[in-house]
Coordinates of C-alpha atoms in Angstrom, one line a residue:
X1 CA -23.5 -13.9 16.2
X2 CA -21.1 -12.5 18.8
X3 CA -18.5 -14.8 20.3
X4 CA -18.0 -15.2 24.1
X5 CA -15.2 -12.6 24.0
X6 CA -14.2 -9.4 25.6
X7 CA -13.8 -6.2 23.7
X8 CA -10.3 -5.8 22.5
X9 CA -8.1 -2.8 23.3
X10 CA -5.3 -1.4 21.3
X11 CA -1.9 -2.0 22.9
X12 CA 1.7 -1.4 21.8
X13 CA 3.3 -4.4 20.2
X14 CA 6.8 -5.1 18.9
X15 CA 7.0 -6.0 15.2
X16 CA 9.6 -8.7 14.9
X17 CA 9.2 -9.6 11.2
X18 CA 12.7 -10.4 10.0
X19 CA 13.5 -9.1 6.4
X20 CA 15.6 -10.7 3.7
X21 CA 18.7 -8.5 3.8
X22 CA 22.3 -8.9 2.5
X23 CA 25.2 -8.4 4.9
X24 CA 28.7 -7.4 4.0
X25 CA 31.4 -10.0 4.0
X26 CA 33.0 -10.8 7.4
X27 CA 36.1 -8.9 8.2
X28 CA 39.1 -10.5 10.0
X29 CA 38.6 -10.1 13.7
X30 CA 41.2 -9.9 16.4
X31 CA 40.9 -12.6 19.1
X32 CA 39.7 -11.3 22.5
X33 CA 38.3 -12.8 25.6
X34 CA 34.5 -13.2 25.3
X35 CA 32.3 -11.5 27.9
X36 CA 29.0 -13.2 29.1
X37 CA 26.1 -11.6 30.9
X38 CA 22.4 -12.2 31.7
X39 CA 19.7 -9.7 30.7
X40 CA 16.2 -9.1 29.3
X41 CA 15.7 -7.8 25.7
X42 CA 13.6 -4.7 25.4
X43 CA 13.4 -4.7 21.6
X44 CA 15.4 -5.6 18.4
X45 CA 15.8 -3.2 15.5
X46 CA 16.5 -5.1 12.3
X47 CA 18.9 -3.8 9.6
X48 CA 20.6 -0.9 11.4
X49 CA 24.2 0.2 11.0
X50 CA 27.3 -0.7 13.0
X51 CA 31.1 0.0 12.7
X52 CA 33.5 -2.8 11.9
X53 CA 37.0 -3.1 13.4
X54 CA 38.3 -1.4 10.3
X55 CA 36.0 1.5 11.2
X56 CA 33.8 1.0 8.1
X57 CA 30.0 0.9 8.2
X58 CA 28.3 -2.6 8.4
X59 CA 24.7 -3.7 8.3
X60 CA 23.7 -5.2 11.7
X61 CA 20.8 -5.7 14.1
X62 CA 20.6 -3.6 17.2
X63 CA 19.5 -5.1 20.5
X64 CA 18.1 -2.9 23.2
X65 CA 18.3 -4.2 26.8
X66 CA 16.3 -3.4 29.9
X67 CA 19.4 -2.8 31.9
X68 CA 23.0 -1.8 31.3
X69 CA 25.3 -4.4 29.8
X70 CA 28.9 -5.1 30.9
X71 CA 29.9 -2.7 28.0
X72 CA 28.1 0.1 30.1
X73 CA 25.4 0.8 27.5
X74 CA 21.9 -0.5 26.9
X75 CA 22.4 -1.5 23.2
X76 CA 24.6 -4.1 21.4
X77 CA 24.7 -5.2 17.8
X78 CA 24.7 -8.6 16.1
X79 CA 25.0 -10.0 12.6
X80 CA 25.4 -13.4 11.0
X81 CA 29.1 -13.2 10.8
X82 CA 29.5 -12.4 14.6
X83 CA 27.4 -15.5 15.3
X84 CA 29.3 -17.6 12.8
X85 CA 26.1 -18.4 11.0
X86 CA 24.7 -18.1 7.5
X87 CA 22.2 -15.2 7.0
X88 CA 19.4 -17.8 6.8
X89 CA 20.4 -19.7 10.0
X90 CA 21.0 -16.4 11.8
X91 CA 17.5 -15.1 10.8
X92 CA 15.9 -18.3 12.0
X93 CA 17.7 -18.0 15.3
X94 CA 16.5 -14.5 15.9
X95 CA 12.9 -15.5 15.0
X96 CA 13.1 -18.3 17.5
X97 CA 13.9 -15.8 20.3
X98 CA 10.8 -13.6 19.6
X99 CA 8.3 -15.4 21.8
X100 CA 10.7 -15.3 24.8
X101 CA 11.5 -11.6 24.2
X102 CA 7.8 -10.8 24.2
X103 CA 7.3 -12.8 27.4
X104 CA 10.1 -10.9 29.1
X105 CA 12.3 -14.0 29.6
X106 CA 16.0 -13.7 30.6
X107 CA 18.7 -14.5 28.1
X108 CA 22.4 -15.6 28.4
X109 CA 24.5 -13.4 26.1
X110 CA 28.1 -13.6 24.8
X111 CA 29.8 -10.5 23.4
X112 CA 33.1 -10.3 21.7
X113 CA 34.6 -7.2 23.4
X114 CA 33.6 -3.9 25.0
X115 CA 36.6 -1.7 24.5
X116 CA 38.0 -2.7 21.1
X117 CA 37.7 -1.0 17.7
X118 CA 34.3 -0.7 16.2
X119 CA 30.9 -1.7 17.6
X120 CA 30.7 -4.4 20.2
X121 CA 29.1 -7.5 18.7
X122 CA 27.1 -10.3 20.3
X123 CA 28.4 -13.7 19.3
X124 CA 25.7 -15.9 20.9
X125 CA 22.2 -15.7 22.6
X126 CA 20.5 -18.5 24.6
X127 CA 17.2 -18.5 26.5
X128 CA 18.0 -18.9 30.1
X129 CA 17.6 -22.3 31.8
X130 CA 18.2 -23.1 35.4
X131 CA 21.5 -24.8 34.6
X132 CA 22.7 -21.9 32.4
X133 CA 21.6 -18.9 34.4
X134 CA 20.6 -20.1 37.8
X135 CA 17.2 -20.5 39.6
X136 CA 16.8 -16.8 40.3
X137 CA 16.3 -16.2 36.6
X138 CA 13.8 -19.0 36.3
X139 CA 11.1 -18.0 38.7
X140 CA 7.7 -19.5 38.0
X141 CA 5.4 -16.9 36.4
X142 CA 2.8 -15.5 38.8
X143 CA 0.5 -14.7 35.9
X144 CA -1.2 -16.1 32.8
X145 CA -1.3 -13.7 30.0
X146 CA -4.4 -13.7 27.7
X147 CA -5.7 -11.9 24.7
X148 CA -9.2 -10.5 24.2
X149 CA -10.4 -13.9 23.2
X150 CA -9.3 -15.3 26.6
X151 CA -6.6 -17.3 24.9
X152 CA -3.0 -17.6 26.1
X153 CA -0.5 -15.2 24.6
X154 CA 2.9 -13.6 25.4
X155 CA 3.1 -10.8 28.0
X156 CA 3.6 -7.9 25.6
X157 CA 0.7 -8.8 23.4
X158 CA -1.7 -9.5 26.3
X159 CA -4.8 -7.6 27.1
X160 CA -5.8 -9.6 30.2
X161 CA -4.0 -11.5 32.9
X162 CA -4.9 -14.1 35.5
X163 CA -3.0 -14.3 38.9
X164 CA -1.6 -17.6 40.0
X165 CA -2.0 -19.8 41.9
X166 CA -5.7 -20.3 41.3
X167 CA -7.8 -20.7 44.5
X168 CA -9.6 -24.1 44.8
X169 CA -13.3 -24.1 45.5
X170 CA -13.9 -27.2 47.7
X171 CA -17.7 -27.1 47.3
X172 CA -17.6 -26.9 43.5
X173 CA -14.4 -29.0 43.3
X174 CA -13.1 -26.5 40.7
X175 CA -10.5 -23.8 40.5
X176 CA -11.8 -20.2 40.4
X177 CA -10.4 -18.1 37.5
X178 CA -10.5 -14.3 37.7
X179 CA -9.2 -12.3 34.7
X180 CA -8.1 -8.6 34.9
X181 CA -7.6 -5.9 32.4
X182 CA -3.9 -5.0 32.1
X183 CA -4.5 -1.3 31.8
X184 CA -6.9 0.3 34.3
X185 CA -9.7 2.5 33.1
X186 CA -8.6 6.1 32.6
X187 CA -9.0 8.1 35.8
X188 CA -8.7 4.9 37.9
X189 CA -4.9 4.5 37.9
X190 CA -3.7 1.7 40.2
X191 CA -7.2 0.2 40.5
X192 CA -7.6 -3.2 38.8
X193 CA -10.6 -3.8 36.6
X194 CA -12.1 -7.3 36.5
X195 CA -12.5 -8.7 33.0
X196 CA -14.1 -12.1 33.7
X197 CA -14.9 -14.6 36.4
X198 CA -15.5 -18.3 36.1
X199 CA -14.3 -21.8 37.0
X200 CA -12.0 -24.4 35.5
X201 CA -11.1 -28.0 36.2
X202 CA -7.4 -27.5 35.5
X203 CA -5.2 -25.9 38.1
X204 CA -2.8 -24.5 35.5
X205 CA -5.6 -23.1 33.3
X206 CA -3.4 -24.2 30.5
X207 CA -6.3 -25.0 28.0
X208 CA -8.3 -22.0 29.1
X209 CA -11.3 -24.3 29.6
X210 CA -14.2 -23.1 31.6
X211 CA -16.7 -25.2 33.6
X212 CA -20.0 -23.8 34.9
X213 CA -20.9 -20.1 34.8
X214 CA -18.7 -17.4 33.1
X215 CA -19.3 -13.7 33.5
X216 CA -17.4 -11.0 31.7
X217 CA -17.3 -7.2 32.0
X218 CA -16.3 -4.2 29.9
X219 CA -13.5 -1.8 31.2
X220 CA -16.3 0.5 32.2
X221 CA -17.6 -2.1 34.7
X222 CA -20.7 -2.8 32.7
X223 CA -21.4 -6.5 32.2
X224 CA -20.5 -7.7 28.7
X225 CA -21.7 -11.3 28.8
X226 CA -22.8 -14.4 30.7
X227 CA -22.5 -18.0 29.6
X228 CA -22.5 -21.5 31.0
X229 CA -20.2 -24.4 30.1
X230 CA -20.6 -28.2 30.7
X231 CA -18.0 -30.5 32.1
X232 CA -16.4 -30.9 28.7
X233 CA -15.9 -27.2 28.5
X234 CA -18.5 -26.6 25.8
X235 CA -21.2 -23.9 25.9
X236 CA -24.4 -25.2 27.5
X237 CA -27.6 -23.4 28.1
X238 CA -28.4 -19.7 28.0
X239 CA -25.9 -17.2 26.7
X240 CA -26.4 -13.4 26.9
X241 CA -24.3 -10.6 25.5
X242 CA -24.7 -6.9 26.4
X243 CA -23.9 -3.5 24.9
X244 CA -21.5 -1.3 26.9
X245 CA -24.4 0.3 28.6
X246 CA -25.9 -0.9 31.9
X247 CA -28.0 -4.0 31.4
X248 CA -28.7 -3.4 27.7
X249 CA -28.8 -6.8 26.1
X250 CA -27.4 -7.3 22.6
X251 CA -27.8 -11.0 21.9
X252 CA -29.4 -14.1 23.5
X253 CA -28.9 -17.7 22.5
X254 CA -29.3 -21.2 23.8
X255 CA -26.5 -23.8 23.4
X256 CA -26.3 -27.6 23.7
X257 CA -22.8 -29.1 23.9
X258 CA -21.2 -26.1 22.1
X259 CA -23.9 -25.8 19.4
X260 CA -26.7 -23.3 19.1
X261 CA -30.0 -25.1 19.7
X262 CA -33.1 -23.0 19.9
X263 CA -33.8 -19.4 19.7
X264 CA -31.2 -16.8 18.8
X265 CA -32.3 -13.2 19.3
X266 CA -30.5 -9.9 18.4
X267 CA -31.6 -6.7 20.1
X268 CA -31.2 -3.0 19.5
X269 CA -29.9 -0.8 22.3
X270 CA -33.5 0.4 23.0
X271 CA -34.5 -3.2 23.7
X272 CA -36.4 -3.8 20.5
X273 CA -35.8 -7.0 18.7
X274 CA -33.7 -6.8 15.5
X275 CA -34.1 -10.4 14.5
X276 CA -35.3 -13.7 16.0
X277 CA -34.2 -17.0 14.5
X278 CA -34.3 -20.7 15.3
X279 CA -31.2 -23.0 15.1
X280 CA -30.7 -26.8 15.3
X281 CA -27.2 -28.0 16.0
X282 CA -25.7 -24.6 14.8
X283 CA -27.7 -24.7 11.6
X284 CA -30.5 -22.2 10.9
X285 CA -33.9 -23.9 11.0
X286 CA -36.4 -23.9 8.1
X287 CA -38.9 -21.1 8.1
X288 CA -39.4 -17.4 8.1
X289 CA -36.6 -15.0 9.4
X290 CA -37.9 -11.5 9.8
X291 CA -35.8 -8.5 10.7
X292 CA -37.1 -5.2 12.3
X293 CA -36.3 -1.6 12.6
X294 CA -35.8 -0.1 16.1
X295 CA -39.5 1.1 16.2
X296 CA -40.6 -2.5 15.5
X297 CA -41.6 -2.0 11.9
X298 CA -40.6 -4.7 9.4
X299 CA -37.2 -4.3 7.8
X300 CA -36.6 -7.6 5.9
X301 CA -38.7 -10.7 5.2
X302 CA -37.2 -13.9 3.9
X303 CA -37.3 -17.6 4.6
X304 CA -34.8 -20.5 4.9
X305 CA -34.9 -24.0 3.6
X306 CA -32.1 -26.5 4.2
X307 CA -29.9 -23.6 5.5
X308 CA -30.4 -21.6 2.3
X309 CA -32.5 -18.5 1.5
X310 CA -35.6 -19.8 -0.3
X311 CA -38.6 -18.1 -1.8
X312 CA -39.8 -14.5 -1.9
X313 CA -37.6 -11.9 -0.1
X314 CA -38.5 -8.3 0.7
X315 CA -36.6 -5.4 2.1
X316 CA -38.4 -2.3 3.3
X317 CA -37.7 1.4 4.0
X318 CA -38.4 2.6 7.5
X319 CA -41.8 4.0 6.4
X320 CA -42.9 0.6 5.2
X321 CA -42.4 1.1 1.4
X322 CA -40.7 -1.7 -0.4
X323 CA -37.0 -1.1 -1.0
X324 CA -36.1 -4.3 -2.7
X325 CA -37.9 -7.5 -3.8
X326 CA -36.5 -10.8 -5.2
X327 CA -36.9 -14.5 -5.2
X328 CA -34.3 -17.0 -3.9
X329 CA -33.7 -20.6 -4.9
X330 CA -31.1 -22.6 -2.9
X331 CA -29.5 -19.3 -1.7
X332 CA -29.3 -17.7 -5.1
X333 CA -31.5 -14.9 -6.6
X334 CA -33.4 -16.1 -9.6
X335 CA -35.9 -14.4 -11.9
X336 CA -36.6 -10.7 -11.5
X337 CA -35.0 -8.5 -8.8
X338 CA -36.3 -4.9 -8.4
X339 CA -34.8 -2.1 -6.3
X340 CA -36.9 1.0 -5.6
X341 CA -36.4 4.7 -4.6
X342 CA -37.9 5.8 -1.3
X343 CA -40.7 7.4 -3.4
X344 CA -41.8 4.0 -4.7
X345 CA -40.4 4.6 -8.2
X346 CA -38.4 1.7 -9.7
X347 CA -34.7 2.3 -9.6
X348 CA -33.2 -0.9 -10.9
X349 CA -34.5 -4.1 -12.5
X350 CA -32.2 -7.2 -12.8
X351 CA -33.0 -10.5 -14.5
X352 CA -31.3 -13.7 -13.2
X353 CA -31.2 -17.2 -14.6
X354 CA -31.6 -20.4 -12.6
X355 CA -27.8 -20.3 -11.8
X356 CA -28.2 -16.8 -10.2
X357 CA -26.3 -15.1 -13.0
X358 CA -27.4 -11.9 -14.8
X359 CA -29.3 -12.9 -17.9
X360 CA -31.3 -10.6 -20.2
X361 CA -31.6 -6.8 -20.1
X362 CA -31.0 -4.9 -16.8
X363 CA -32.5 -1.5 -16.6
X364 CA -31.8 1.6 -14.5
X365 CA -34.2 4.5 -14.0
X366 CA -34.1 8.1 -12.6
X367 CA -36.3 9.0 -9.7
X368 CA -38.5 10.7 -12.3
X369 CA -39.0 7.4 -14.1
X370 CA -36.8 8.0 -17.1
X371 CA -34.7 5.2 -18.4
X372 CA -31.0 6.1 -17.9
X373 CA -29.1 2.9 -18.6
X374 CA -29.5 -0.7 -19.9
X375 CA -27.1 -3.6 -19.7
X376 CA -27.5 -6.8 -21.7
X377 CA -26.2 -10.1 -20.2
X378 CA -26.0 -13.7 -21.2
X379 CA -25.4 -16.2 -18.3
X380 CA -23.4 -13.5 -16.3
X381 CA -21.4 -12.1 -19.2
X382 CA -22.1 -8.6 -20.4
X383 CA -22.9 -8.2 -24.1
X384 CA -23.9 -4.5 -24.3
X385 CA -24.3 -1.3 -22.3
X386 CA -26.1 1.9 -23.0
X387 CA -26.8 5.0 -20.9
X388 CA -28.8 8.2 -21.4
X389 CA -28.9 11.8 -20.0
X390 CA -32.1 13.1 -18.3
X391 CA -32.9 14.9 -21.6
X392 CA -33.0 11.5 -23.4
X393 CA -29.6 12.1 -25.2
X394 CA -27.4 9.0 -25.5
X395 CA -24.6 9.3 -23.0
X396 CA -22.6 6.0 -23.3
X397 CA -22.5 2.9 -25.5
X398 CA -20.3 -0.1 -25.2
X399 CA -20.3 -3.4 -27.0
X400 CA -18.9 -6.7 -25.6
X401 CA -18.0 -10.1 -27.1
X402 CA -19.5 -13.4 -26.1
X403 CA -17.0 -13.7 -23.2
X404 CA -18.1 -10.3 -21.7
X405 CA -15.0 -8.4 -22.9
X406 CA -15.3 -5.0 -24.5
X407 CA -15.0 -5.3 -28.2
X408 CA -15.4 -2.6 -30.8
X409 CA -15.8 1.1 -30.3
X410 CA -16.9 2.4 -26.9
X411 CA -18.4 5.8 -27.2
X412 CA -19.5 8.6 -24.9
X413 CA -21.4 11.8 -25.7
X414 CA -21.9 15.2 -24.1
X415 CA -25.4 16.2 -23.0
X416 CA -25.7 18.4 -26.1
X417 CA -25.3 15.3 -28.4
X418 CA -21.7 16.1 -29.3
X419 CA -19.3 13.1 -29.3
X420 CA -17.0 13.1 -26.2
X421 CA -14.8 9.9 -26.6
X422 CA -14.5 7.0 -29.0
X423 CA -12.1 4.2 -27.9
X424 CA -11.5 1.0 -29.9
X425 CA -11.2 -2.3 -28.0
X426 CA -10.3 -5.8 -28.9
X427 CA -11.0 -8.5 -26.2
X428 CA -11.1 -5.8 -23.4
X429 CA -7.8 -4.3 -24.5
X430 CA -7.4 -0.9 -26.3
X431 CA -6.5 -1.6 -29.9
X432 CA -6.8 1.1 -32.6
X433 CA -7.7 4.8 -32.0
X434 CA -8.7 6.5 -28.8
X435 CA -10.2 9.9 -29.6
X436 CA -11.5 12.7 -27.4
X437 CA -13.4 15.9 -28.4
X438 CA -14.2 19.2 -26.8
X439 CA -17.8 20.0 -26.0
X440 CA -17.7 22.5 -28.9
X441 CA -16.9 19.7 -31.3
X442 CA -13.2 20.5 -31.7
X443 CA -10.8 17.6 -31.3
X444 CA -9.0 17.3 -28.0
X445 CA -6.7 14.3 -28.3
X446 CA -5.9 11.3 -30.4
X447 CA -3.9 8.2 -29.2
X448 CA -3.2 5.1 -31.2
X449 CA -3.0 1.7 -29.5
X450 CA -1.8 -1.7 -30.5
X451 CA -2.7 -4.6 -28.2
X452 CA -3.1 -2.2 -25.2
X453 CA 0.1 -0.2 -25.8
X454 CA 0.6 3.2 -27.4
X455 CA 1.8 2.8 -30.9
X456 CA 1.9 5.6 -33.5
X457 CA 1.5 9.3 -33.4
X458 CA -0.5 10.9 -30.6
X459 CA -1.9 14.4 -30.9
X460 CA -3.4 17.0 -28.5
X461 CA -5.3 20.1 -29.3
X462 CA -6.6 23.1 -27.3
X463 CA -10.2 24.1 -27.0
X464 CA -10.0 26.2 -30.2
X465 CA -8.8 23.3 -32.2
X466 CA -5.2 24.4 -32.5
X467 CA -2.6 21.5 -32.4
X468 CA -0.4 21.8 -29.3
X469 CA 1.8 18.7 -29.4
X470 CA 2.4 15.4 -31.2
X471 CA 4.4 12.4 -29.9
X472 CA 5.4 9.2 -31.6
X473 CA 5.1 6.0 -29.7
X474 CA 6.3 2.5 -30.2
X475 CA 5.5 -0.4 -27.8
X476 CA 4.1 2.1 -25.2
X477 CA 7.3 4.2 -25.2
X478 CA 8.2 7.5 -26.9
X479 CA 10.1 6.6 -30.1
X480 CA 10.6 9.3 -32.7
X481 CA 9.9 13.1 -32.8
X482 CA 8.1 14.9 -30.0
X483 CA 6.9 18.3 -31.3
X484 CA 5.2 21.3 -29.5
X485 CA 3.3 24.3 -31.0
X486 CA 2.5 27.7 -29.7
X487 CA -1.1 28.0 -28.4
X488 CA -1.2 31.7 -29.5
X489 CA 0.4 31.6 -32.9
X490 CA 0.2 27.9 -34.0
X491 CA 3.9 27.9 -34.9
X492 CA 6.2 25.1 -33.8
X493 CA 8.2 26.0 -30.6
X494 CA 10.0 22.8 -29.7
X495 CA 11.1 19.5 -31.3
X496 CA 13.2 16.6 -30.0
X497 CA 13.6 12.9 -30.8
X498 CA 13.2 10.0 -28.3
X499 CA 14.4 6.4 -28.3
X500 CA 12.6 4.2 -25.9
X501 CA 11.4 7.1 -23.7
X502 CA 14.9 8.7 -23.6
X503 CA 15.9 11.9 -25.3
X504 CA 18.3 11.4 -28.2
X505 CA 19.4 14.0 -30.7
X506 CA 19.0 17.8 -30.9
X507 CA 16.3 19.5 -28.9
X508 CA 15.3 22.5 -31.0
X509 CA 13.4 25.5 -29.8
X510 CA 11.8 28.1 -32.0
X511 CA 10.5 31.7 -31.8
X512 CA 6.7 31.4 -31.4
X513 CA 6.2 34.5 -33.7
X514 CA 8.8 34.3 -36.4
X515 CA 9.5 30.5 -36.3
X516 CA 13.2 31.2 -36.2
X517 CA 15.5 28.7 -34.4
X518 CA 16.4 29.9 -30.9
X519 CA 18.5 27.0 -29.6
X520 CA 19.7 23.5 -30.5
X521 CA 20.6 21.4 -27.4
X522 CA 22.3 18.0 -27.9
X523 CA 21.1 14.9 -26.0
X524 CA 22.7 11.4 -25.9
X525 CA 20.9 8.7 -24.0
X526 CA 19.1 11.3 -22.0
X527 CA 22.2 13.4 -21.1
X528 CA 23.2 16.8 -22.3
X529 CA 26.2 15.8 -24.4
X530 CA 27.8 17.7 -27.3
X531 CA 27.6 21.3 -28.5
X532 CA 24.6 23.5 -27.7
X533 CA 23.9 26.5 -30.0
X534 CA 21.8 29.5 -29.0
X535 CA 20.7 31.9 -31.7
X536 CA 20.1 35.6 -31.7
X537 CA 19.0 38.1 -34.4
X538 CA 22.4 37.8 -36.2
X539 CA 22.9 34.1 -35.9
X540 CA 24.6 32.0 -33.3
X541 CA 25.0 34.1 -30.1
X542 CA 26.7 31.5 -27.8
X543 CA 27.9 27.9 -28.0
X544 CA 28.3 25.6 -25.0
X545 CA 29.8 22.1 -24.9
X546 CA 28.6 19.4 -22.5
X547 CA 29.8 16.0 -21.4
X548 CA 27.2 13.9 -19.5
X549 CA 25.2 16.9 -18.3
X550 CA 28.3 18.8 -17.2
X551 CA 29.0 22.1 -19.0
X552 CA 32.7 22.2 -19.9
X553 CA 33.0 25.6 -21.7
X554 CA 31.1 28.4 -23.4
X555 CA 32.0 30.7 -26.3
X556 CA 30.0 33.9 -26.7
X557 CA 29.6 35.5 -30.2
X558 CA 31.5 32.6 -31.8
X559 CA 31.3 34.0 -35.4
X560 CA 32.7 37.3 -34.3
X561 CA 35.4 35.6 -32.2
X562 CA 36.4 33.4 -35.1
X563 CA 36.6 36.4 -37.6
X564 CA 38.7 38.4 -35.1
X565 CA 41.0 35.4 -34.5
X566 CA 41.5 35.0 -38.3
X567 CA 42.4 38.7 -38.4
X568 CA 45.2 38.2 -35.8
X569 CA 43.4 39.4 -32.6
X570 CA 45.3 37.6 -29.8
X571 CA 42.5 37.8 -27.3
X572 CA 40.1 36.2 -29.7
X573 CA 42.7 33.6 -30.6
X574 CA 43.0 32.8 -26.9
X575 CA 39.2 32.5 -26.4
X576 CA 38.7 30.4 -29.5
X577 CA 41.7 28.2 -28.7
X578 CA 40.6 27.6 -25.1
X579 CA 37.1 26.6 -26.2
X580 CA 38.3 24.2 -29.0
X581 CA 41.0 22.7 -26.8
X582 CA 38.4 21.9 -24.1
X583 CA 35.5 20.9 -26.3
X584 CA 35.8 19.8 -29.9
X585 CA 39.3 19.9 -31.5
X586 CA 42.4 19.9 -29.3
X587 CA 44.8 20.2 -32.2
X588 CA 43.0 23.3 -33.6
X589 CA 42.7 24.7 -30.1
X590 CA 46.5 24.3 -29.5
X591 CA 47.2 26.0 -32.8
X592 CA 45.1 29.0 -31.9
X593 CA 46.7 29.2 -28.4
X594 CA 50.2 29.0 -29.9
X595 CA 49.3 31.9 -32.2
X596 CA 48.0 34.0 -29.3
X597 CA 51.1 33.2 -27.2
X598 CA 53.6 34.1 -30.0
X599 CA 52.1 37.6 -30.2
X600 CA 53.4 38.4 -26.8
X601 CA 51.4 39.7 -23.9
X602 CA 49.2 36.7 -23.9
X603 CA 50.5 35.0 -20.8
X604 CA 47.1 33.3 -20.3
X605 CA 47.6 31.5 -23.7
X606 CA 51.1 30.4 -22.8
X607 CA 50.0 29.1 -19.4
X608 CA 47.1 27.2 -20.9
X609 CA 49.5 25.5 -23.4
X610 CA 51.9 24.7 -20.6
X611 CA 49.1 23.1 -18.4
X612 CA 47.7 21.2 -21.3
X613 CA 51.1 19.7 -22.3
X614 CA 51.8 18.9 -18.7
X615 CA 48.5 17.0 -18.5
X616 CA 49.3 15.2 -21.7
X617 CA 52.7 14.1 -20.5
X618 CA 51.2 12.8 -17.3
X619 CA 48.7 10.7 -19.2

């Protein structure tokens, strides 16, 4: 049933949730004369950056003001250290200011400086009092701010307002209360829209208590509700709620001292009755409770006893055919529950025990009357499940233990009868093999599980049954060789070892036609680290050395370079020496560079030696 409320509108609100953040340690601050001022806070941004007196970045909160500060800007920053508080105490203080910020109150601020190094920091904030700020900043509010439920709130979260002081009605001996929407209806800028009108016995309207008649309106001007309140402020007598269309009633009820007593009616927009119920002291009365479609035809039939659904219950399609039938006992469905297609064909059959739990075999049928699934239950716990295709072929089969957990092999089939998946479970957790096949009968994948985690060698095939890759797992992580094969030739094209999901060892790639090694790339803890070898028709074509993903050097045609170096080729000696010095063997590298330098004309080798020795001496 609808409350006596007004439709809510979406308005902008400030989110002031204060996060748990860590602030940098306080820096020594130069003493300066504090500056004080009075202002209103527009908003606070939590966890922004500021600049310390040492010109380093700090984590701070940024305050935005509705007017310029003495520092000639509309923002200042604050942090626990500037307030001399712990992070927890500072956060609590900022939270305590939020209601006053949202109510546009004035604050008394202290700031450390305006012209010094770094960002100006607030050192204290207090909500204005008359003694602290003066009477001009403590003017009594001329408005009461309300939310859509006609309850007091802060200004920035309000949807409605009431102007003060309230006029006193001498005849009624009550104060008249008129509520207005904060934002006018679009196209009526500057024109106030009345939200509600009523009376109260409190001059301040502090409790938002109504006495007598209350009327409320939508922003459109259409009436939204009428109600009456007794002298205790409780609903009394007739209550009517309306759709946002002229005089179209939505609900009607009768109240006695705040409780529904009598008939409660719900209407469609066309005026037809959707439901009609009787209440006693807010409790639904015993008896039938029909519901209707907009054309007046029956939609639901059920009865209540001791505030619970009791006895036969029916739901109907708009054409009058039964949609669902069941039996209730103390608010729970017991016995057989049947759901139908619009054609009248049975769709679902459930069986419930006296506790309202599924018990026995539940059946699902196609619209043509073919059985497409069964589920077996015992006191709400599933024991088995089967489903079929329209052609009668078994589609799915699952087995459960006495606690309703999947246990054993769950299988699925294609419509042609070919097995699709077979997954082993133990107490609802994958344990054993999980296999999948192509519709043509070829294997697609194989995964091995232990207590819900991948454990063992997994395999994956293409639709022609050719193996594409294998991966070893341990405790749900890659551990061991990971191998890939060519989809075209079936030859291995890649191999690498993993340790706890991280590459470790040589990643080898192979020619998909000849099977010859193309490259060997070293990994250590996931990083390229060591010597990579790339192979050509005549052997190793290039070697590269890495340190933590950074390439340090490369040597092309290393076999040829080594042979030429041994034959006295100074250029080859220089290339080989430079590579060895940088990558693998500094002593051998120096020896080759010295040989190259002694032959004369190899200034590069001499310079490389000089630079290396200089670096060694510095170290």
